[in-house]
Amino acid sequence: MIGMLIVQDLAMVPLLIILPQISDLEAGLPELGFAAVKAIAVLFGIVVVGTKIIPIIMRYVARWNSSELFLLTIAALGLGVGYGTYLLGLSFAFGAFIAGMVISESEHSHRALSNILPLRDLFGLFFFASVGMLLDPTFIFENILLIMSVVLLVFVGKGLLFSIISRIFSYGNIIPLAVGLSCFQIGELSFILAQVGFSAGAISSDLHALVLASAVITMALTPFISNLAQPLYKMKQRWFKSEPVQTINVPETTLQDHVVIAGVGRVGQYISNVLKQLDHHFITIELDQHRIDQSQKAGTPMIIGDASHPLILKAAGIPRAKLLIIAVPAFITVRTIIEHAKEMNPDLHIVARTQDQENLRVLHDMGVYEVVQPEFEAGLEITRQALIHLDFSADTIQKFTDAVRDDLYAPIYTATEENPSKNIEIETDS
């Protein structure tokens, strides 16, 4: 979906060039050709500047270690390039869009994004607030049937188009349905196109109002429509034969008393390597294509899909599994996986990770056998190594680490359980 939406945004670039000339195409055809040549020249210049000059500027500014100066530089580049294209007769939005793409490809893109977030949110607020102010309630009331007809046509046409494209590229199961129901809306960049066309006289005020109203309605409907993907897919499974789940290196024999690993990031990869060396049956679940490629090269058995979906968990053999290890960091996803897994196998032992201490009790109440905080365990190991170098005895270090770990996990003990945490007084052997 992200890839398709990016391509959809990129399609705005030629439209921003063509739309101002479309009101009088015959008279504006030479101007349109000149604008296209000028746009190509500007793009070429921006690419050269973006790959040769802007990285040097950003590296030089980054050396000052000033977040204020870095933020000012990013804003100046975006607004400056946009204003430059405006002076050349092209759209301001066109230049700012290209400048953002150039900055996003630099080595400082992550820092730029983190610094620009507050400014981005502020401009986003102004953008959508201004769109809301452009809506004409009288026009909506008088043309409600026309607007709803456009919304329906967009929903059916664009939804089918995105679903068909997904299917052409060999995506199956729920993916074409989810993509179609999530990407059917008229994008927010249509507001910019409509405004450019209206300002240039290419479209009438009524058509401009129709585009705005239809776009706002489709965007408002998107969260509700996209939530229908799973129930509609379940309905499809009852009526039609289920599609096979895509797998990699999965043994042909039925898995029994095996380990299921949800998420094959760094943590999940370490666990799968250990189980592979111990020759214990296991299977992994992953959705990220980069990790899928790595696992395929390593020969790791894998089911491709979202571990929070019941169909994927069932394909991984959760009803017959002995242990489920959840190495996914997102807590909402972790909860969903646990709920579905417990429905299929109430006696299943689950080991999960969490980044927040307040989630320990929640996961324990959901029946998680063991909860691990990776950052805490890493910090405790560093502390243990430091105490070893400070010549504390092994027995004292073990007692201390046990006490610290007990203090952290104490919230998950019930009122009837004895809290094993103890206050350990540490003394050096000297």
Coordinates of C-alpha atoms in Angstrom, one line a residue:
M1 CA 0.0 0.0 0.0
I2 CA 2.8 2.4 0.9
G3 CA 4.5 1.7 -2.5
M4 CA 1.3 2.3 -4.4
L5 CA 0.6 5.5 -2.5
I6 CA 4.1 6.8 -3.2
V7 CA 3.7 6.1 -7.0
Q8 CA 0.3 7.9 -6.8
D9 CA 2.0 10.9 -5.3
L10 CA 4.7 10.9 -7.9
A11 CA 2.0 11.0 -10.6
M12 CA 1.2 14.5 -9.3
V13 CA 4.5 15.9 -10.8
P14 CA 3.5 15.8 -14.5
L15 CA -0.1 16.8 -13.6
L16 CA 1.1 19.9 -11.9
I17 CA 2.8 20.8 -15.2
I18 CA -0.1 19.9 -17.5
L19 CA -3.1 21.2 -15.6
P20 CA -2.4 25.0 -15.8
Q21 CA -2.3 24.7 -19.6
I22 CA -5.4 22.5 -20.1
S23 CA -8.0 25.3 -20.0
D24 CA -7.0 26.3 -23.5
L25 CA -5.1 23.3 -24.9
E26 CA -4.9 24.5 -28.5
A27 CA -3.5 27.9 -27.6
G28 CA -1.5 26.6 -24.7
L29 CA 0.0 23.5 -26.5
P30 CA 3.3 25.3 -27.3
E31 CA 3.4 26.6 -23.7
L32 CA 2.7 23.1 -22.5
G33 CA 5.6 21.7 -24.4
F34 CA 7.9 24.5 -23.2
A35 CA 6.7 23.9 -19.6
A36 CA 7.5 20.2 -20.0
V37 CA 11.0 21.0 -21.3
K38 CA 11.5 23.5 -18.5
A39 CA 10.3 20.9 -15.9
I40 CA 12.7 18.3 -17.3
A41 CA 15.5 20.9 -17.1
V42 CA 14.6 21.8 -13.6
L43 CA 14.4 18.2 -12.6
F44 CA 17.8 17.5 -14.0
G45 CA 19.2 20.6 -12.2
I46 CA 17.6 19.5 -8.9
V47 CA 19.0 16.0 -9.3
V48 CA 22.5 17.3 -10.0
V49 CA 22.3 19.8 -7.1
G50 CA 20.6 17.2 -4.9
T51 CA 23.2 14.6 -5.4
K52 CA 26.3 16.8 -5.5
I53 CA 25.7 20.0 -3.6
I54 CA 22.9 19.5 -1.0
P55 CA 24.7 16.5 0.6
I56 CA 27.8 18.7 1.1
I57 CA 25.7 21.4 2.6
M58 CA 23.9 19.0 5.0
R59 CA 27.2 17.4 6.1
Y60 CA 28.8 20.8 6.7
V61 CA 25.7 22.0 8.7
A62 CA 25.6 18.6 10.6
R63 CA 29.1 19.1 11.9
W64 CA 28.0 22.1 13.9
N65 CA 25.8 19.8 16.0
S66 CA 23.1 22.5 16.2
S67 CA 19.6 21.2 15.8
E68 CA 18.3 24.7 15.3
L69 CA 20.7 25.4 12.4
F70 CA 20.0 22.0 10.9
L71 CA 16.2 22.5 11.0
L72 CA 16.6 26.0 9.5
T73 CA 18.7 24.5 6.6
I74 CA 16.1 21.8 5.9
A75 CA 13.3 24.4 5.9
A76 CA 15.3 26.8 3.7
L77 CA 16.0 24.0 1.2
G78 CA 12.4 22.9 0.9
L79 CA 10.9 26.4 0.7
G80 CA 13.8 27.8 -1.4
V81 CA 13.6 25.1 -4.1
G82 CA 9.8 25.5 -4.1
Y83 CA 10.1 29.3 -4.6
G84 CA 12.8 28.8 -7.3
T85 CA 10.5 26.6 -9.3
Y86 CA 7.7 29.1 -8.8
L87 CA 9.9 31.9 -10.3
L88 CA 10.6 29.7 -13.3
G89 CA 6.8 29.4 -14.0
L90 CA 6.2 26.0 -12.4
S91 CA 4.3 25.2 -9.3
F92 CA 5.6 26.0 -5.8
A93 CA 4.3 22.6 -4.6
F94 CA 6.2 20.9 -7.4
G95 CA 9.6 22.4 -6.2
A96 CA 8.9 21.6 -2.6
F97 CA 7.9 18.1 -3.4
I98 CA 11.1 17.4 -5.4
A99 CA 13.2 19.1 -2.7
G100 CA 11.7 16.8 -0.1
M101 CA 12.5 13.7 -2.2
V102 CA 16.1 14.8 -2.6
I103 CA 16.5 15.3 1.1
S104 CA 14.8 12.0 1.9
E105 CA 17.5 10.2 -0.1
S106 CA 20.5 11.8 1.7
E107 CA 22.4 10.2 4.5
H108 CA 20.9 12.7 7.0
S109 CA 17.3 11.9 6.0
H110 CA 16.4 10.3 9.4
R111 CA 17.7 13.3 11.3
A112 CA 15.9 15.6 9.0
L113 CA 12.7 13.8 9.5
S114 CA 13.0 13.8 13.3
N115 CA 13.8 17.6 13.3
I116 CA 11.1 18.5 10.8
L117 CA 8.3 16.5 12.5
P118 CA 6.9 19.4 14.6
L119 CA 7.0 21.7 11.6
R120 CA 5.4 19.0 9.4
D121 CA 2.6 18.5 11.9
L122 CA 2.0 22.3 12.1
F123 CA 1.8 22.6 8.3
G124 CA -0.4 19.5 8.1
L125 CA -2.8 21.2 10.6
F126 CA -2.9 24.4 8.4
F127 CA -3.3 22.3 5.3
F128 CA -6.3 20.3 6.4
A129 CA -7.8 23.2 8.3
S130 CA -7.7 25.3 5.1
V131 CA -9.3 22.4 3.2
G132 CA -12.1 22.3 5.7
M133 CA -12.6 26.0 5.3
L134 CA -12.8 25.6 1.5
L135 CA -15.8 23.3 1.8
D136 CA -19.1 24.8 0.9
P137 CA -21.9 23.3 3.0
T138 CA -24.5 24.8 0.7
F139 CA -23.0 23.1 -2.3
I140 CA -22.9 19.8 -0.5
F141 CA -26.5 20.1 0.6
E142 CA -27.7 21.0 -2.9
N143 CA -25.6 18.4 -4.7
I144 CA -25.6 15.5 -2.2
L145 CA -26.7 12.9 -4.8
L146 CA -24.1 14.0 -7.3
I147 CA -21.4 13.9 -4.6
M148 CA -22.4 10.5 -3.3
S149 CA -22.5 9.2 -6.9
V150 CA -18.9 10.4 -7.4
V151 CA -17.8 8.8 -4.1
L152 CA -19.4 5.5 -5.1
L153 CA -17.7 5.6 -8.5
V154 CA -14.3 6.4 -6.9
F155 CA -14.8 3.7 -4.3
V156 CA -15.7 1.0 -6.9
G157 CA -13.3 2.1 -9.7
K158 CA -10.2 2.8 -7.7
G159 CA -10.8 0.0 -5.2
L160 CA -11.0 -2.5 -8.1
L161 CA -8.0 -1.0 -9.8
F162 CA -5.8 -1.3 -6.8
S163 CA -7.0 -4.8 -6.1
I164 CA -6.3 -6.0 -9.7
I165 CA -2.9 -4.4 -9.7
S166 CA -2.1 -6.3 -6.4
R167 CA -3.3 -9.5 -7.9
I168 CA -1.3 -9.0 -11.1
F169 CA 1.9 -8.7 -9.0
S170 CA 1.1 -12.1 -7.4
Y171 CA -0.3 -10.9 -4.1
G172 CA -3.0 -13.2 -2.8
N173 CA -5.2 -14.1 0.1
I174 CA -6.4 -11.0 1.9
I175 CA -3.9 -8.5 0.4
P176 CA -5.8 -7.4 -2.8
L177 CA -9.0 -7.0 -0.7
A178 CA -7.2 -5.0 2.0
V179 CA -5.3 -2.8 -0.5
G180 CA -8.5 -2.0 -2.5
L181 CA -10.5 -1.1 0.7
S182 CA -7.7 1.0 2.1
C183 CA -6.5 2.9 -0.9
F184 CA -9.8 3.8 -2.6
Q185 CA -9.9 7.3 -1.3
I186 CA -9.1 10.5 -3.2
G187 CA -5.6 11.4 -2.0
E188 CA -4.9 14.7 -0.1
L189 CA -2.7 15.8 -3.0
S190 CA -5.8 16.1 -5.1
F191 CA -6.5 19.3 -3.1
I192 CA -3.3 20.8 -4.5
L193 CA -4.2 19.7 -8.0
A194 CA -7.7 21.1 -7.7
Q195 CA -6.5 24.4 -6.4
V196 CA -3.9 24.7 -9.2
G197 CA -6.5 23.9 -11.8
F198 CA -9.0 26.3 -10.3
S199 CA -6.5 29.1 -10.1
A200 CA -5.4 28.5 -13.7
G201 CA -9.1 28.5 -14.9
A202 CA -8.8 24.9 -16.1
I203 CA -11.7 23.8 -13.9
S204 CA -14.8 25.6 -12.8
S205 CA -15.7 26.5 -9.2
D206 CA -18.4 23.8 -9.1
L207 CA -16.0 21.1 -10.2
H208 CA -13.5 22.4 -7.7
A209 CA -16.1 22.2 -4.9
L210 CA -17.1 18.7 -6.1
V211 CA -13.5 17.4 -6.0
L212 CA -13.0 18.8 -2.5
A213 CA -16.3 17.4 -1.1
S214 CA -15.8 14.0 -2.6
A215 CA -12.2 13.8 -1.4
V216 CA -13.0 14.8 2.1
I217 CA -15.9 12.2 2.3
T218 CA -13.7 9.3 0.9
M219 CA -10.9 10.1 3.3
A220 CA -13.4 10.2 6.2
L221 CA -14.8 6.8 5.2
T222 CA -11.4 5.1 4.8
P223 CA -10.9 4.0 8.4
F224 CA -14.3 2.4 8.5
I225 CA -14.1 0.8 5.1
S226 CA -10.6 -0.6 5.6
N227 CA -11.8 -2.3 8.8
L228 CA -14.2 -4.4 6.7
A229 CA -11.2 -6.3 5.0
Q230 CA -11.0 -9.0 7.6
P231 CA -14.7 -9.9 8.0
L232 CA -15.2 -9.8 4.3
Y233 CA -12.3 -12.1 3.8
K234 CA -13.6 -14.5 6.4
M235 CA -16.9 -14.5 4.5
K236 CA -15.1 -15.2 1.3
Q237 CA -13.3 -18.2 2.9
R238 CA -16.7 -19.7 3.9
W239 CA -18.0 -19.4 0.4
F240 CA -15.0 -20.2 -1.7
K241 CA -11.9 -22.4 -1.4
S242 CA -9.2 -20.9 0.7
E243 CA -6.0 -19.9 -1.0
P244 CA -2.8 -21.5 0.1
V245 CA -0.5 -19.6 2.4
Q246 CA 2.9 -18.7 0.9
T247 CA 5.7 -20.5 2.7
I248 CA 9.5 -20.9 2.5
N249 CA 11.6 -23.9 3.5
V250 CA 8.6 -25.5 5.4
P251 CA 9.0 -29.2 6.0
E252 CA 6.5 -31.5 4.3
T253 CA 5.8 -33.4 7.5
T254 CA 3.2 -32.1 10.0
L255 CA 4.7 -30.0 12.7
Q256 CA 4.0 -31.2 16.2
D257 CA 5.2 -29.8 19.6
H258 CA 7.2 -27.2 17.7
V259 CA 8.1 -23.6 18.3
V260 CA 6.5 -20.8 16.5
I261 CA 8.4 -17.5 16.3
A262 CA 6.4 -14.4 15.3
G263 CA 8.7 -11.8 13.9
V264 CA 12.2 -12.5 12.5
G265 CA 14.0 -9.3 13.3
R266 CA 17.3 -9.4 15.2
V267 CA 15.8 -11.1 18.3
G268 CA 13.8 -13.6 16.2
Q269 CA 16.8 -14.4 14.0
Y270 CA 19.0 -15.2 17.1
I271 CA 16.3 -17.5 18.5
S272 CA 15.9 -19.3 15.1
N273 CA 19.6 -19.8 14.8
V274 CA 19.9 -21.4 18.2
L275 CA 16.9 -23.7 17.6
K276 CA 18.4 -24.7 14.2
Q277 CA 21.7 -25.6 15.9
L278 CA 19.8 -27.7 18.5
D279 CA 17.9 -29.4 15.6
H280 CA 14.5 -28.5 17.2
H281 CA 11.5 -28.1 15.0
F282 CA 10.4 -24.5 14.6
I283 CA 8.7 -22.2 12.1
T284 CA 8.8 -18.4 11.8
I285 CA 6.2 -15.9 10.6
E286 CA 7.3 -12.6 8.9
L287 CA 5.8 -10.0 6.6
D288 CA 8.8 -7.7 5.9
Q289 CA 10.2 -8.6 2.4
H290 CA 13.8 -7.7 3.4
R291 CA 13.7 -10.2 6.3
I292 CA 11.9 -12.7 4.1
D293 CA 14.8 -12.6 1.6
Q294 CA 17.4 -13.0 4.4
S295 CA 15.5 -16.0 5.9
Q296 CA 15.2 -17.6 2.5
K297 CA 19.0 -17.4 2.0
A298 CA 19.5 -18.8 5.5
G299 CA 17.1 -21.7 4.9
T300 CA 14.8 -20.7 7.8
P301 CA 11.3 -22.3 7.6
M302 CA 8.9 -19.4 7.3
I303 CA 5.2 -18.5 6.6
I304 CA 4.8 -15.2 4.9
G305 CA 2.1 -13.1 6.4
D306 CA 0.8 -11.1 9.4
A307 CA 1.1 -13.1 12.6
S308 CA -1.9 -11.2 14.1
H309 CA -4.1 -12.9 11.5
P310 CA -5.8 -16.1 12.6
L311 CA -5.3 -17.8 9.2
I312 CA -1.5 -17.3 9.4
L313 CA -1.3 -18.6 13.0
K314 CA -3.4 -21.7 12.0
A315 CA -1.0 -22.3 9.1
A316 CA 1.9 -22.2 11.5
G317 CA 0.3 -25.0 13.5
I318 CA -0.5 -23.1 16.6
P319 CA -3.1 -25.7 17.8
R320 CA -0.2 -28.3 17.8
A321 CA 2.6 -26.0 18.9
K322 CA 4.4 -26.3 22.2
L323 CA 5.7 -22.7 22.5
L324 CA 5.0 -19.4 20.8
I325 CA 7.7 -16.7 20.9
I326 CA 6.5 -13.2 20.0
A327 CA 9.4 -11.1 18.9
V328 CA 7.3 -8.3 17.5
P329 CA 7.8 -4.9 19.2
A330 CA 4.4 -3.3 18.6
F331 CA 2.3 -4.0 21.7
I332 CA -1.1 -3.8 19.9
T333 CA 0.1 -6.5 17.5
V334 CA 1.4 -8.6 20.4
R335 CA -2.0 -8.5 22.2
T336 CA -3.8 -9.5 19.0
I337 CA -1.4 -12.5 18.4
I338 CA -1.9 -13.6 22.0
E339 CA -5.7 -13.4 21.8
H340 CA -5.9 -15.5 18.6
A341 CA -3.3 -18.0 19.8
K342 CA -5.1 -18.6 23.1
E343 CA -8.3 -19.2 21.2
M344 CA -6.7 -21.9 19.2
N345 CA -4.5 -23.5 21.9
P346 CA -5.5 -22.4 25.5
D347 CA -2.6 -24.5 27.0
L348 CA 0.1 -22.9 24.8
H349 CA 3.1 -21.4 26.5
I350 CA 3.9 -17.9 25.2
V351 CA 7.0 -15.9 25.6
A352 CA 6.7 -12.2 24.6
R353 CA 8.7 -9.0 24.6
T354 CA 7.6 -5.6 25.8
Q355 CA 9.3 -2.2 26.0
D356 CA 7.1 -0.8 28.7
Q357 CA 6.9 -2.0 32.3
E358 CA 3.1 -1.2 32.6
N359 CA 2.5 -3.8 30.0
L360 CA 3.9 -6.6 32.1
R361 CA 0.7 -7.1 34.2
V362 CA -1.5 -6.9 31.0
L363 CA 0.5 -9.6 29.3
H364 CA 0.6 -11.8 32.4
D365 CA -3.2 -11.5 32.8
M366 CA -3.6 -12.6 29.2
G367 CA -1.8 -15.8 30.0
V368 CA 1.7 -15.1 28.8
Y369 CA 4.1 -17.6 30.3
E370 CA 7.1 -15.2 30.4
V371 CA 7.6 -11.5 29.6
V372 CA 11.0 -10.1 28.6
Q373 CA 12.1 -6.5 28.5
P374 CA 15.1 -6.5 26.0
E375 CA 16.4 -3.1 27.1
F376 CA 16.3 -4.1 30.8
E377 CA 18.0 -7.4 30.2
A378 CA 20.8 -5.7 28.1
G379 CA 21.3 -3.1 30.8
L380 CA 21.4 -5.8 33.6
E381 CA 24.0 -7.8 31.6
I382 CA 26.2 -4.6 31.2
T383 CA 25.9 -4.0 34.9
R384 CA 26.9 -7.6 35.6
Q385 CA 30.0 -7.3 33.4
A386 CA 30.9 -4.0 35.2
L387 CA 30.6 -5.8 38.6
I388 CA 32.9 -8.6 37.5
H389 CA 35.5 -6.1 36.5
L390 CA 35.1 -4.4 39.9
D391 CA 36.1 -7.8 41.6
F392 CA 32.7 -8.6 43.1
S393 CA 32.2 -12.3 43.8
A394 CA 30.2 -14.4 41.4
D395 CA 27.7 -15.3 44.2
T396 CA 27.1 -11.7 45.2
I397 CA 26.6 -10.6 41.5
Q398 CA 24.1 -13.5 41.0
K399 CA 22.2 -12.5 44.1
F400 CA 22.1 -8.9 43.0
T401 CA 21.0 -9.5 39.5
D402 CA 18.3 -11.9 40.7
A403 CA 17.0 -9.2 43.2
V404 CA 17.0 -6.5 40.5
R405 CA 15.1 -8.8 38.1
D406 CA 12.6 -9.8 40.8
D407 CA 12.0 -6.1 41.6
L408 CA 11.2 -5.4 37.9
Y409 CA 8.9 -8.3 37.4
A410 CA 7.2 -8.0 40.8
P411 CA 4.1 -6.3 39.4
I412 CA 3.1 -9.5 37.5
Y413 CA 2.9 -11.5 40.7
T414 CA -0.6 -11.9 42.2
A415 CA -1.5 -10.9 45.7
T416 CA -1.3 -14.5 46.9
E417 CA 2.2 -15.0 45.5
E418 CA 5.2 -14.3 47.5
N419 CA 7.3 -11.5 46.1
P420 CA 10.8 -13.0 45.7
S421 CA 12.5 -9.6 45.5
K422 CA 15.1 -9.0 48.2
N423 CA 17.4 -6.2 49.2
I424 CA 20.9 -7.4 48.6
E425 CA 23.8 -5.7 50.3
I426 CA 26.8 -5.8 48.1
E427 CA 30.3 -5.9 49.6
T428 CA 33.6 -6.2 47.8
D429 CA 35.8 -9.1 48.4
S430 CA 38.5 -6.7 49.4

